[in-house]
Amino acid sequence: PRLCAALGIISGRCTYDYYSKPAPIARLTTTAALNQTNFLTNTTMAESTSTNNGIPNEMKRLVVTSPGNGTSVSDCTVTIETVPTPIPASGEVLVKVVAAPVNPSDYGSWFKSKPSSYPMVIGKEGCGVVVATGGGLTTYRCPVGTKVGFICNGSEQGSYSEYVKLNAFTGVFPMAEDVPIEDCASFMVNPYTAVGIIDTAQQEGSTKAIVHTAAASQLGQMLNKLAHMKGMEIINVVRRQEQEELLEKLGAKHIIVTTSGEEDTWKAELKAKVKELGATSAFDAVSGDMTGHLMDAMPNKGIVHLYGGLAGRANGINPSDLIYRKKELKSFYLTSWIQGGGPLKMVPRMLSAGKVVNSGLKSPDGWCCSQFQDTTMEKVHEEIVELLGSSITGKKLRIRFDGD
């Protein structure tokens, strides 16, 4: 989304008119002599009398200091550490974080990474308000006071921090002014994955229906709402009866419960649904034996996309499906979808996706609004372990940094 970020595409709006008077913006002196004290007490602002802005010298953030035995989230040691508040350089902005979601892609890495990754800063996305900039042309799209969603790339900082400094060209995305900023915490990973899955299926010719596993997740719920808007059907594969009931309340019509009877029974039901609705693409977040079951259910030349590994390595794939029936096993990865085809294709793709996502955030029942369970830095580890030990269906933790 780099070029798109520079153009303000994801927000679907321009922060201000480049040819009129710029909005007030914090500027920092970018010299080798700049230090923490200079940043906090001598930040100059156009049309502002404030010299401090309430930015502290130090901040708190969450880190995983140890993966334990490397088998589960509960084994990890998660610690709050106090570090210097980052100083934005030219082309960067400082964001005061309001909220950040806890995604499976976040906690999945806490105990699976290589030893050299620890201590590990954590959190991939979040939302907040720009409170200072380092100056430079690219910062003009997000002046001080702009509400933004953001993505943390690399290993130097994570979104589970009170403040983050970000590249104004690639890391921040202005959000709509009429949406509460805390509701934009999950603006990227799930909504854009949903858009990417639908787009990928359509490009492959599966325009009538797709199969989706782990379908009662927040992403699965978004997919059902978005598919309805696009005139597509979702064949939802879930494990439990309460997950079926949750999806039925959203209007889902086609639900396969894998624990409701004998394996051969639900597999036959799945295969019949695939044939009835003309699905030729499936998207699998589970892996394990499920991947083989999906391959078996798909028609000749059908495609199964793996985008998660909840059950470990993919199993049970019949070589004849690949060799003689021309079925395919592919990956789906959000970054690859975004960047596919280079900048010339990426720009219109993200322009279109941004409009769809932003419109879905504007009302409490919008297609990509997440239902959050709020928590704090102090409690998040305990609460995610508790959720994983019961049922996490329909629940998504959101760390609040604004005290609400």
mmCIF file of C-alpha atoms in Angstrom:
data_model
loop_
_atom_site.group_PDB
_atom_site.id
_atom_site.type_symbol
_atom_site.label_atom_id
_atom_site.label_comp_id
_atom_site.label_asym_id
_atom_site.label_seq_id
_atom_site.Cartn_x
_atom_site.Cartn_y
_atom_site.Cartn_z
ATOM 1 C CA PRO A 1 0.000 0.000 0.000
ATOM 2 C CA ARG A 2 3.006 2.348 -0.208
ATOM 3 C CA LEU A 3 2.146 4.364 -3.266
ATOM 4 C CA CYS A 4 -1.485 4.328 -2.212
ATOM 5 C CA ALA A 5 -0.592 5.736 1.184
ATOM 6 C CA ALA A 6 1.275 8.614 -0.426
ATOM 7 C CA LEU A 7 -1.729 9.472 -2.521
ATOM 8 C CA GLY A 8 -4.154 9.252 0.366
ATOM 9 C CA ILE A 9 -5.966 6.522 -1.534
ATOM 10 C CA ILE A 10 -6.838 4.210 1.320
ATOM 11 C CA SER A 11 -8.609 6.951 3.224
ATOM 12 C CA GLY A 12 -10.675 7.841 0.184
ATOM 13 C CA ARG A 13 -10.009 11.499 0.877
ATOM 14 C CA CYS A 14 -7.257 14.089 0.772
ATOM 15 C CA THR A 15 -6.189 15.507 4.130
ATOM 16 C CA TYR A 16 -6.079 19.034 2.752
ATOM 17 C CA ASP A 17 -5.702 20.981 -0.439
ATOM 18 C CA TYR A 18 -2.087 20.975 -1.593
ATOM 19 C CA TYR A 19 -2.625 24.262 -3.366
ATOM 20 C CA SER A 20 -4.082 26.134 -0.432
ATOM 21 C CA LYS A 21 -2.585 27.139 2.865
ATOM 22 C CA PRO A 22 -1.263 24.054 4.711
ATOM 23 C CA ALA A 23 -2.908 22.995 7.945
ATOM 24 C CA PRO A 24 -0.950 23.585 11.167
ATOM 25 C CA ILE A 25 1.783 20.998 11.424
ATOM 26 C CA ALA A 26 4.490 20.175 13.919
ATOM 27 C CA ARG A 27 7.998 20.367 12.521
ATOM 28 C CA LEU A 28 11.177 19.031 14.049
ATOM 29 C CA THR A 29 14.709 20.175 13.461
ATOM 30 C CA THR A 30 16.375 17.207 11.771
ATOM 31 C CA THR A 31 20.012 17.631 12.712
ATOM 32 C CA ALA A 32 22.461 15.340 14.423
ATOM 33 C CA ALA A 33 22.264 17.592 17.465
ATOM 34 C CA LEU A 34 18.559 16.924 17.971
ATOM 35 C CA ASN A 35 17.962 15.040 21.203
ATOM 36 C CA GLN A 36 15.010 13.941 23.306
ATOM 37 C CA THR A 37 14.828 17.182 25.251
ATOM 38 C CA ASN A 38 14.822 19.280 22.093
ATOM 39 C CA PHE A 39 11.993 17.210 20.682
ATOM 40 C CA LEU A 40 9.806 17.429 23.751
ATOM 41 C CA THR A 41 10.323 21.052 24.680
ATOM 42 C CA ASN A 42 11.335 22.872 21.510
ATOM 43 C CA THR A 43 9.017 21.367 18.896
ATOM 44 C CA THR A 44 7.968 24.295 16.715
ATOM 45 C CA MET A 45 4.446 24.430 15.308
ATOM 46 C CA ALA A 46 3.050 26.668 12.636
ATOM 47 C CA GLU A 47 0.281 28.822 14.075
ATOM 48 C CA SER A 48 0.633 27.285 17.547
ATOM 49 C CA THR A 49 1.740 28.665 20.869
ATOM 50 C CA SER A 50 2.299 25.255 22.471
ATOM 51 C CA THR A 51 5.901 24.160 22.935
ATOM 52 C CA ASN A 52 5.399 20.780 24.617
ATOM 53 C CA ASN A 53 2.151 19.193 23.386
ATOM 54 C CA GLY A 54 2.118 16.909 26.407
ATOM 55 C CA ILE A 55 4.435 14.338 24.799
ATOM 56 C CA PRO A 56 6.312 12.502 27.566
ATOM 57 C CA ASN A 57 10.007 11.678 27.583
ATOM 58 C CA GLU A 58 9.223 7.995 28.098
ATOM 59 C CA MET A 59 6.451 5.629 27.142
ATOM 60 C CA LYS A 60 5.288 2.080 27.828
ATOM 61 C CA ARG A 61 5.083 -0.781 25.373
ATOM 62 C CA LEU A 62 4.492 -4.536 25.387
ATOM 63 C CA VAL A 63 7.237 -7.012 24.531
ATOM 64 C CA VAL A 64 7.521 -10.789 24.562
ATOM 65 C CA THR A 65 10.738 -11.501 26.426
ATOM 66 C CA SER A 66 10.566 -15.287 26.147
ATOM 67 C CA PRO A 67 8.551 -17.849 24.154
ATOM 68 C CA GLY A 68 8.736 -20.339 27.030
ATOM 69 C CA ASN A 69 8.769 -23.861 25.635
ATOM 70 C CA GLY A 70 7.565 -22.553 22.276
ATOM 71 C CA THR A 71 4.274 -24.440 22.150
ATOM 72 C CA SER A 72 1.557 -21.957 23.132
ATOM 73 C CA VAL A 73 0.692 -18.356 23.929
ATOM 74 C CA SER A 74 0.315 -19.244 27.611
ATOM 75 C CA ASP A 75 3.995 -20.204 27.797
ATOM 76 C CA CYS A 76 5.169 -16.767 26.669
ATOM 77 C CA THR A 77 6.459 -14.114 29.012
ATOM 78 C CA VAL A 78 4.848 -10.791 28.097
ATOM 79 C CA THR A 79 6.246 -7.713 29.819
ATOM 80 C CA ILE A 80 5.521 -3.995 29.918
ATOM 81 C CA GLU A 81 8.721 -2.052 29.450
ATOM 82 C CA THR A 82 9.441 1.645 29.662
ATOM 83 C CA VAL A 83 11.484 3.119 26.805
ATOM 84 C CA PRO A 84 12.229 6.588 25.406
ATOM 85 C CA THR A 85 9.416 8.045 23.337
ATOM 86 C CA PRO A 86 10.526 7.783 19.694
ATOM 87 C CA ILE A 87 11.559 10.908 17.795
ATOM 88 C CA PRO A 88 10.246 11.230 14.242
ATOM 89 C CA ALA A 89 12.820 12.078 11.610
ATOM 90 C CA SER A 90 12.131 13.887 8.358
ATOM 91 C CA GLY A 91 9.335 12.095 6.526
ATOM 92 C CA GLU A 92 8.009 10.490 9.716
ATOM 93 C CA VAL A 93 5.127 11.188 12.076
ATOM 94 C CA LEU A 94 4.612 10.401 15.743
ATOM 95 C CA VAL A 95 1.245 8.797 16.538
ATOM 96 C CA LYS A 96 -0.297 8.667 19.984
ATOM 97 C CA VAL A 97 -1.918 5.236 19.944
ATOM 98 C CA VAL A 98 -5.597 5.033 20.890
ATOM 99 C CA ALA A 99 -6.234 1.327 20.297
ATOM 100 C CA ALA A 100 -4.723 -1.791 18.728
ATOM 101 C CA PRO A 101 -6.345 -5.161 17.977
ATOM 102 C CA VAL A 102 -5.041 -8.594 18.909
ATOM 103 C CA ASN A 103 -5.078 -10.675 15.722
ATOM 104 C CA PRO A 104 -4.181 -14.375 15.342
ATOM 105 C CA SER A 105 -1.307 -13.217 13.149
ATOM 106 C CA ASP A 106 -0.061 -11.264 16.183
ATOM 107 C CA TYR A 107 -0.085 -13.856 18.960
ATOM 108 C CA GLY A 108 0.793 -16.673 16.572
ATOM 109 C CA SER A 109 4.310 -15.246 16.307
ATOM 110 C CA TRP A 110 4.827 -14.795 20.049
ATOM 111 C CA PHE A 111 5.947 -18.386 20.591
ATOM 112 C CA LYS A 112 6.932 -19.517 17.071
ATOM 113 C CA SER A 113 9.770 -17.136 16.230
ATOM 114 C CA LYS A 114 13.491 -17.817 16.178
ATOM 115 C CA PRO A 115 15.458 -17.224 19.411
ATOM 116 C CA SER A 116 17.146 -14.100 18.084
ATOM 117 C CA SER A 117 13.716 -12.430 17.791
ATOM 118 C CA TYR A 118 13.421 -11.990 21.572
ATOM 119 C CA PRO A 119 12.762 -9.637 23.222
ATOM 120 C CA MET A 120 10.068 -9.082 20.592
ATOM 121 C CA VAL A 121 8.010 -5.927 20.193
ATOM 122 C CA ILE A 122 4.445 -6.891 19.283
ATOM 123 C CA GLY A 123 1.378 -5.612 17.458
ATOM 124 C CA LYS A 124 0.982 -5.105 13.710
ATOM 125 C CA GLU A 125 -1.793 -2.561 13.299
ATOM 126 C CA GLY A 126 -3.630 0.072 15.282
ATOM 127 C CA CYS A 127 -5.092 3.545 15.254
ATOM 128 C CA GLY A 128 -4.409 6.889 16.861
ATOM 129 C CA VAL A 129 -3.784 10.568 16.335
ATOM 130 C CA VAL A 130 -0.743 12.293 14.837
ATOM 131 C CA VAL A 131 0.829 14.431 17.582
ATOM 132 C CA ALA A 132 4.103 15.498 15.917
ATOM 133 C CA THR A 133 5.952 15.218 12.634
ATOM 134 C CA GLY A 134 9.545 15.358 11.539
ATOM 135 C CA GLY A 135 8.705 17.587 8.600
ATOM 136 C CA GLY A 136 9.275 16.776 4.959
ATOM 137 C CA LEU A 137 6.974 16.687 1.946
ATOM 138 C CA THR A 138 5.307 13.351 2.704
ATOM 139 C CA THR A 139 4.119 14.479 6.146
ATOM 140 C CA TYR A 140 1.819 17.087 4.603
ATOM 141 C CA ARG A 141 -0.838 14.413 4.004
ATOM 142 C CA CYS A 142 -1.199 13.794 7.749
ATOM 143 C CA PRO A 143 -0.654 16.971 9.798
ATOM 144 C CA VAL A 144 -0.898 17.100 13.577
ATOM 145 C CA GLY A 145 -4.383 16.162 14.714
ATOM 146 C CA THR A 146 -5.069 13.745 11.849
ATOM 147 C CA LYS A 147 -6.829 10.528 12.899
ATOM 148 C CA VAL A 148 -4.990 7.593 11.324
ATOM 149 C CA GLY A 149 -4.847 3.869 11.105
ATOM 150 C CA PHE A 150 -1.314 2.538 10.945
ATOM 151 C CA ILE A 151 0.767 -0.518 10.153
ATOM 152 C CA CYS A 152 3.993 -1.398 11.948
ATOM 153 C CA ASN A 153 6.592 -2.988 9.682
ATOM 154 C CA GLY A 154 9.898 -4.423 10.822
ATOM 155 C CA SER A 155 11.059 -5.443 14.272
ATOM 156 C CA GLU A 156 11.882 -2.111 15.919
ATOM 157 C CA GLN A 157 8.426 -1.217 17.204
ATOM 158 C CA GLY A 158 4.946 -2.651 17.524
ATOM 159 C CA SER A 159 1.469 -1.221 17.777
ATOM 160 C CA TYR A 160 1.114 -2.275 21.438
ATOM 161 C CA SER A 161 2.841 0.945 22.438
ATOM 162 C CA GLU A 162 1.695 4.285 23.761
ATOM 163 C CA TYR A 163 3.444 6.039 20.860
ATOM 164 C CA VAL A 164 4.784 4.887 17.500
ATOM 165 C CA LYS A 165 6.797 6.732 14.899
ATOM 166 C CA LEU A 166 5.925 5.838 11.344
ATOM 167 C CA ASN A 167 6.923 6.587 7.799
ATOM 168 C CA ALA A 168 4.372 9.111 6.603
ATOM 169 C CA PHE A 169 4.599 7.647 3.090
ATOM 170 C CA THR A 170 4.068 3.955 3.888
ATOM 171 C CA GLY A 171 2.841 3.507 7.441
ATOM 172 C CA VAL A 172 -0.142 5.760 8.138
ATOM 173 C CA PHE A 173 -3.575 5.975 6.556
ATOM 174 C CA PRO A 174 -5.915 8.908 7.315
ATOM 175 C CA MET A 175 -9.280 7.736 8.587
ATOM 176 C CA ALA A 176 -12.687 9.302 8.010
ATOM 177 C CA GLU A 177 -13.443 12.126 10.421
ATOM 178 C CA ASP A 178 -16.962 10.875 11.151
ATOM 179 C CA VAL A 179 -15.813 7.476 12.456
ATOM 180 C CA PRO A 180 -14.699 7.138 16.113
ATOM 181 C CA ILE A 181 -10.983 6.527 15.859
ATOM 182 C CA GLU A 182 -11.012 3.577 18.288
ATOM 183 C CA ASP A 183 -13.337 1.753 15.867
ATOM 184 C CA CYS A 184 -10.618 1.901 13.217
ATOM 185 C CA ALA A 185 -8.253 -0.334 15.207
ATOM 186 C CA SER A 186 -8.778 -3.250 12.790
ATOM 187 C CA PHE A 187 -8.968 -1.174 9.638
ATOM 188 C CA MET A 188 -6.427 -3.191 7.636
ATOM 189 C CA VAL A 189 -5.788 -6.893 8.207
ATOM 190 C CA ASN A 190 -9.302 -8.375 8.279
ATOM 191 C CA PRO A 191 -11.184 -5.945 6.004
ATOM 192 C CA TYR A 192 -8.566 -5.938 3.253
ATOM 193 C CA THR A 193 -8.178 -9.708 3.515
ATOM 194 C CA ALA A 194 -11.930 -10.047 2.946
ATOM 195 C CA VAL A 195 -11.777 -7.758 -0.084
ATOM 196 C CA GLY A 196 -8.710 -9.625 -1.361
ATOM 197 C CA ILE A 197 -10.358 -13.036 -1.010
ATOM 198 C CA ILE A 198 -13.472 -11.952 -2.932
ATOM 199 C CA ASP A 199 -11.355 -10.292 -5.619
ATOM 200 C CA THR A 200 -9.092 -13.336 -5.973
ATOM 201 C CA ALA A 201 -12.070 -15.670 -6.337
ATOM 202 C CA GLN A 202 -13.659 -13.438 -8.952
ATOM 203 C CA GLN A 203 -10.411 -13.206 -10.913
ATOM 204 C CA GLU A 204 -10.258 -17.012 -10.932
ATOM 205 C CA GLY A 205 -13.810 -17.285 -12.219
ATOM 206 C CA SER A 206 -15.474 -18.378 -8.965
ATOM 207 C CA THR A 207 -18.007 -15.582 -9.158
ATOM 208 C CA LYS A 208 -21.019 -17.433 -7.754
ATOM 209 C CA ALA A 209 -19.696 -18.930 -4.525
ATOM 210 C CA ILE A 210 -16.597 -19.765 -2.493
ATOM 211 C CA VAL A 211 -15.841 -22.113 0.395
ATOM 212 C CA HIS A 212 -14.398 -20.638 3.595
ATOM 213 C CA THR A 213 -13.154 -22.436 6.718
ATOM 214 C CA ALA A 214 -12.991 -21.054 10.267
ATOM 215 C CA ALA A 215 -15.977 -19.164 8.952
ATOM 216 C CA ALA A 216 -17.332 -17.834 12.264
ATOM 217 C CA SER A 217 -14.230 -15.722 12.889
ATOM 218 C CA GLN A 218 -14.350 -11.934 12.652
ATOM 219 C CA LEU A 219 -12.974 -12.276 9.124
ATOM 220 C CA GLY A 220 -15.539 -14.934 8.294
ATOM 221 C CA GLN A 221 -18.367 -12.692 9.461
ATOM 222 C CA MET A 222 -17.033 -9.842 7.339
ATOM 223 C CA LEU A 223 -16.808 -12.153 4.319
ATOM 224 C CA ASN A 224 -20.447 -13.132 4.636
ATOM 225 C CA LYS A 225 -21.551 -9.498 4.734
ATOM 226 C CA LEU A 226 -19.287 -8.444 1.862
ATOM 227 C CA ALA A 227 -20.188 -11.444 -0.303
ATOM 228 C CA HIS A 228 -23.879 -10.597 0.073
ATOM 229 C CA MET A 229 -23.139 -7.085 -1.191
ATOM 230 C CA LYS A 230 -21.276 -8.589 -4.149
ATOM 231 C CA GLY A 231 -23.983 -11.096 -5.003
ATOM 232 C CA MET A 232 -21.877 -14.112 -4.001
ATOM 233 C CA GLU A 233 -22.597 -17.047 -1.716
ATOM 234 C CA ILE A 234 -20.297 -18.331 1.026
ATOM 235 C CA ILE A 235 -20.191 -22.009 1.947
ATOM 236 C CA ASN A 236 -19.203 -21.650 5.593
ATOM 237 C CA VAL A 237 -17.315 -24.496 7.267
ATOM 238 C CA VAL A 238 -17.359 -24.366 11.087
ATOM 239 C CA ARG A 239 -16.745 -26.759 13.964
ATOM 240 C CA ARG A 240 -19.561 -26.112 16.423
ATOM 241 C CA GLN A 241 -23.308 -25.622 16.580
ATOM 242 C CA GLU A 242 -23.050 -22.202 18.271
ATOM 243 C CA GLN A 243 -20.899 -21.013 15.379
ATOM 244 C CA GLU A 244 -23.618 -22.067 12.971
ATOM 245 C CA GLU A 245 -26.155 -20.110 15.006
ATOM 246 C CA LEU A 246 -23.936 -17.004 14.992
ATOM 247 C CA LEU A 247 -23.650 -17.090 11.204
ATOM 248 C CA GLU A 248 -27.360 -17.732 10.746
ATOM 249 C CA LYS A 249 -28.058 -14.493 12.631
ATOM 250 C CA LEU A 250 -25.960 -12.706 9.989
ATOM 251 C CA GLY A 251 -28.077 -14.222 7.240
ATOM 252 C CA ALA A 252 -25.682 -16.994 6.167
ATOM 253 C CA LYS A 253 -27.538 -19.703 4.233
ATOM 254 C CA HIS A 254 -24.917 -22.375 3.632
ATOM 255 C CA ILE A 255 -23.190 -23.755 6.723
ATOM 256 C CA ILE A 256 -21.371 -27.049 7.195
ATOM 257 C CA VAL A 257 -20.740 -28.137 10.812
ATOM 258 C CA THR A 258 -17.891 -30.644 10.912
ATOM 259 C CA THR A 259 -18.725 -32.081 14.345
ATOM 260 C CA SER A 260 -22.455 -32.576 13.815
ATOM 261 C CA GLY A 261 -22.151 -36.158 12.568
ATOM 262 C CA GLU A 262 -19.907 -38.681 10.873
ATOM 263 C CA GLU A 263 -17.031 -37.277 8.829
ATOM 264 C CA ASP A 264 -18.318 -38.888 5.633
ATOM 265 C CA THR A 265 -21.691 -37.188 6.179
ATOM 266 C CA TRP A 266 -20.472 -33.592 6.371
ATOM 267 C CA LYS A 267 -17.918 -34.198 3.600
ATOM 268 C CA ALA A 268 -20.703 -35.396 1.309
ATOM 269 C CA GLU A 269 -22.787 -32.374 2.293
ATOM 270 C CA LEU A 270 -19.886 -30.050 1.512
ATOM 271 C CA LYS A 271 -19.298 -31.655 -1.866
ATOM 272 C CA ALA A 272 -22.985 -31.354 -2.724
ATOM 273 C CA LYS A 273 -23.007 -27.661 -1.770
ATOM 274 C CA VAL A 274 -19.946 -26.984 -3.907
ATOM 275 C CA LYS A 275 -21.648 -28.578 -6.898
ATOM 276 C CA GLU A 276 -25.011 -26.916 -6.251
ATOM 277 C CA LEU A 277 -23.586 -23.388 -5.964
ATOM 278 C CA GLY A 278 -20.823 -23.697 -8.556
ATOM 279 C CA ALA A 279 -17.942 -22.876 -6.232
ATOM 280 C CA THR A 280 -14.508 -23.365 -7.774
ATOM 281 C CA SER A 281 -12.376 -21.598 -5.126
ATOM 282 C CA ALA A 282 -11.896 -22.359 -1.432
ATOM 283 C CA PHE A 283 -10.001 -20.389 1.220
ATOM 284 C CA ASP A 284 -8.622 -22.381 4.126
ATOM 285 C CA ALA A 285 -7.471 -20.864 7.422
ATOM 286 C CA VAL A 286 -7.341 -24.235 9.169
ATOM 287 C CA SER A 287 -4.964 -26.463 7.178
ATOM 288 C CA GLY A 288 -4.254 -29.907 8.689
ATOM 289 C CA ASP A 289 -6.706 -32.538 7.403
ATOM 290 C CA MET A 290 -9.148 -29.836 6.316
ATOM 291 C CA THR A 291 -7.003 -28.963 3.295
ATOM 292 C CA GLY A 292 -7.296 -32.496 1.965
ATOM 293 C CA HIS A 293 -11.059 -32.499 2.575
ATOM 294 C CA LEU A 294 -11.420 -29.269 0.604
ATOM 295 C CA MET A 295 -9.335 -30.578 -2.279
ATOM 296 C CA ASP A 296 -11.564 -33.635 -2.431
ATOM 297 C CA ALA A 297 -14.729 -31.481 -2.456
ATOM 298 C CA MET A 298 -13.626 -29.117 -5.213
ATOM 299 C CA PRO A 299 -14.498 -29.803 -8.868
ATOM 300 C CA ASN A 300 -11.906 -30.504 -11.536
ATOM 301 C CA LYS A 301 -9.618 -27.464 -11.951
ATOM 302 C CA GLY A 302 -10.809 -26.113 -8.602
ATOM 303 C CA ILE A 303 -8.409 -24.136 -6.415
ATOM 304 C CA VAL A 304 -7.797 -24.309 -2.658
ATOM 305 C CA HIS A 305 -6.009 -21.312 -1.137
ATOM 306 C CA LEU A 306 -4.192 -21.704 2.161
ATOM 307 C CA TYR A 307 -3.983 -18.542 4.252
ATOM 308 C CA GLY A 308 -3.676 -19.933 7.779
ATOM 309 C CA GLY A 309 -2.353 -22.914 9.687
ATOM 310 C CA LEU A 310 -4.526 -23.359 12.769
ATOM 311 C CA ALA A 311 -4.185 -27.157 12.566
ATOM 312 C CA GLY A 312 -0.549 -27.291 11.450
ATOM 313 C CA ARG A 313 0.741 -28.817 8.225
ATOM 314 C CA ALA A 314 -1.650 -29.564 5.370
ATOM 315 C CA ASN A 315 -2.517 -33.255 5.118
ATOM 316 C CA GLY A 316 -4.536 -35.744 3.116
ATOM 317 C CA ILE A 317 -4.030 -34.300 -0.347
ATOM 318 C CA ASN A 318 -4.669 -36.890 -3.045
ATOM 319 C CA PRO A 319 -1.945 -36.599 -5.716
ATOM 320 C CA SER A 320 -4.511 -37.604 -8.348
ATOM 321 C CA ASP A 321 -6.419 -34.388 -7.621
ATOM 322 C CA LEU A 322 -3.351 -32.389 -8.632
ATOM 323 C CA ILE A 323 -2.123 -34.573 -11.476
ATOM 324 C CA TYR A 324 -5.230 -35.779 -13.262
ATOM 325 C CA ARG A 325 -8.038 -33.532 -12.068
ATOM 326 C CA LYS A 326 -5.948 -30.378 -12.482
ATOM 327 C CA LYS A 327 -6.875 -29.032 -9.061
ATOM 328 C CA GLU A 328 -4.490 -26.496 -7.523
ATOM 329 C CA LEU A 329 -3.219 -25.695 -4.049
ATOM 330 C CA LYS A 330 -2.136 -22.075 -3.686
ATOM 331 C CA SER A 331 -1.419 -19.574 -0.952
ATOM 332 C CA PHE A 332 -3.302 -16.395 -0.241
ATOM 333 C CA TYR A 333 -1.255 -13.673 1.425
ATOM 334 C CA LEU A 334 -2.621 -10.164 1.882
ATOM 335 C CA THR A 335 0.642 -8.381 1.050
ATOM 336 C CA SER A 336 1.027 -10.369 -2.165
ATOM 337 C CA TRP A 337 -2.517 -9.503 -3.187
ATOM 338 C CA ILE A 338 -1.949 -5.809 -2.500
ATOM 339 C CA GLN A 339 1.312 -5.652 -4.429
ATOM 340 C CA GLY A 340 0.337 -8.022 -7.242
ATOM 341 C CA GLY A 341 1.050 -6.677 -10.705
ATOM 342 C CA GLY A 342 3.171 -3.758 -9.522
ATOM 343 C CA PRO A 343 2.214 -0.111 -8.915
ATOM 344 C CA LEU A 344 0.111 0.282 -12.064
ATOM 345 C CA LYS A 345 -2.322 -2.376 -10.864
ATOM 346 C CA MET A 346 -1.865 -1.721 -7.159
ATOM 347 C CA VAL A 347 -3.134 1.862 -7.289
ATOM 348 C CA PRO A 348 -6.580 1.193 -8.809
ATOM 349 C CA ARG A 349 -6.917 -1.974 -6.711
ATOM 350 C CA MET A 350 -6.336 -0.115 -3.460
ATOM 351 C CA LEU A 351 -8.430 2.847 -4.579
ATOM 352 C CA SER A 352 -11.357 0.498 -5.072
ATOM 353 C CA ALA A 353 -10.691 -1.494 -1.891
ATOM 354 C CA GLY A 354 -10.273 1.642 0.217
ATOM 355 C CA LYS A 355 -13.688 2.940 -0.745
ATOM 356 C CA VAL A 356 -15.312 -0.384 0.119
ATOM 357 C CA VAL A 357 -13.531 -0.671 3.472
ATOM 358 C CA ASN A 358 -14.059 2.930 4.581
ATOM 359 C CA SER A 359 -17.759 2.757 3.765
ATOM 360 C CA GLY A 360 -17.988 -0.380 5.895
ATOM 361 C CA LEU A 361 -16.489 1.361 8.915
ATOM 362 C CA LYS A 362 -18.962 4.227 9.007
ATOM 363 C CA SER A 363 -21.770 2.599 10.939
ATOM 364 C CA PRO A 364 -21.930 0.190 13.905
ATOM 365 C CA ASP A 365 -23.419 -2.482 11.631
ATOM 366 C CA GLY A 366 -21.094 -1.795 8.690
ATOM 367 C CA TRP A 367 -19.789 -4.866 6.911
ATOM 368 C CA CYS A 368 -16.254 -4.547 8.290
ATOM 369 C CA CYS A 369 -16.963 -3.199 11.767
ATOM 370 C CA SER A 370 -15.375 -5.464 14.379
ATOM 371 C CA GLN A 371 -16.987 -6.387 17.677
ATOM 372 C CA PHE A 372 -14.314 -5.725 20.284
ATOM 373 C CA GLN A 373 -13.683 -6.813 23.834
ATOM 374 C CA ASP A 374 -11.563 -4.074 25.358
ATOM 375 C CA THR A 375 -8.536 -4.798 27.504
ATOM 376 C CA THR A 376 -5.349 -3.135 28.738
ATOM 377 C CA MET A 377 -1.628 -3.714 28.390
ATOM 378 C CA GLU A 378 -1.606 -5.190 31.889
ATOM 379 C CA LYS A 379 -4.381 -7.715 31.187
ATOM 380 C CA VAL A 380 -4.054 -8.620 27.510
ATOM 381 C CA HIS A 381 -1.848 -11.712 27.936
ATOM 382 C CA GLU A 382 -4.097 -13.195 30.606
ATOM 383 C CA GLU A 383 -7.241 -12.477 28.607
ATOM 384 C CA ILE A 384 -5.999 -13.883 25.290
ATOM 385 C CA VAL A 385 -4.954 -17.100 27.057
ATOM 386 C CA GLU A 386 -8.394 -17.272 28.657
ATOM 387 C CA LEU A 387 -10.145 -16.774 25.319
ATOM 388 C CA LEU A 388 -8.001 -19.351 23.544
ATOM 389 C CA GLY A 389 -8.799 -21.825 26.297
ATOM 390 C CA SER A 390 -12.547 -21.460 25.767
ATOM 391 C CA SER A 391 -14.130 -20.143 22.600
ATOM 392 C CA ILE A 392 -12.760 -17.118 20.817
ATOM 393 C CA THR A 393 -15.532 -17.155 18.205
ATOM 394 C CA GLY A 394 -17.078 -13.729 17.750
ATOM 395 C CA LYS A 395 -14.598 -12.122 20.131
ATOM 396 C CA LYS A 396 -11.689 -9.847 19.338
ATOM 397 C CA LEU A 397 -9.496 -8.215 21.925
ATOM 398 C CA ARG A 398 -8.673 -4.542 21.547
ATOM 399 C CA ILE A 399 -6.019 -2.921 23.716
ATOM 400 C CA ARG A 400 -7.074 0.599 24.681
ATOM 401 C CA PHE A 401 -4.426 3.220 25.387
ATOM 402 C CA ASP A 402 -6.798 6.146 25.914
ATOM 403 C CA GLY A 403 -8.075 5.039 29.300
ATOM 404 C CA ASP A 404 -11.654 4.370 28.077
#
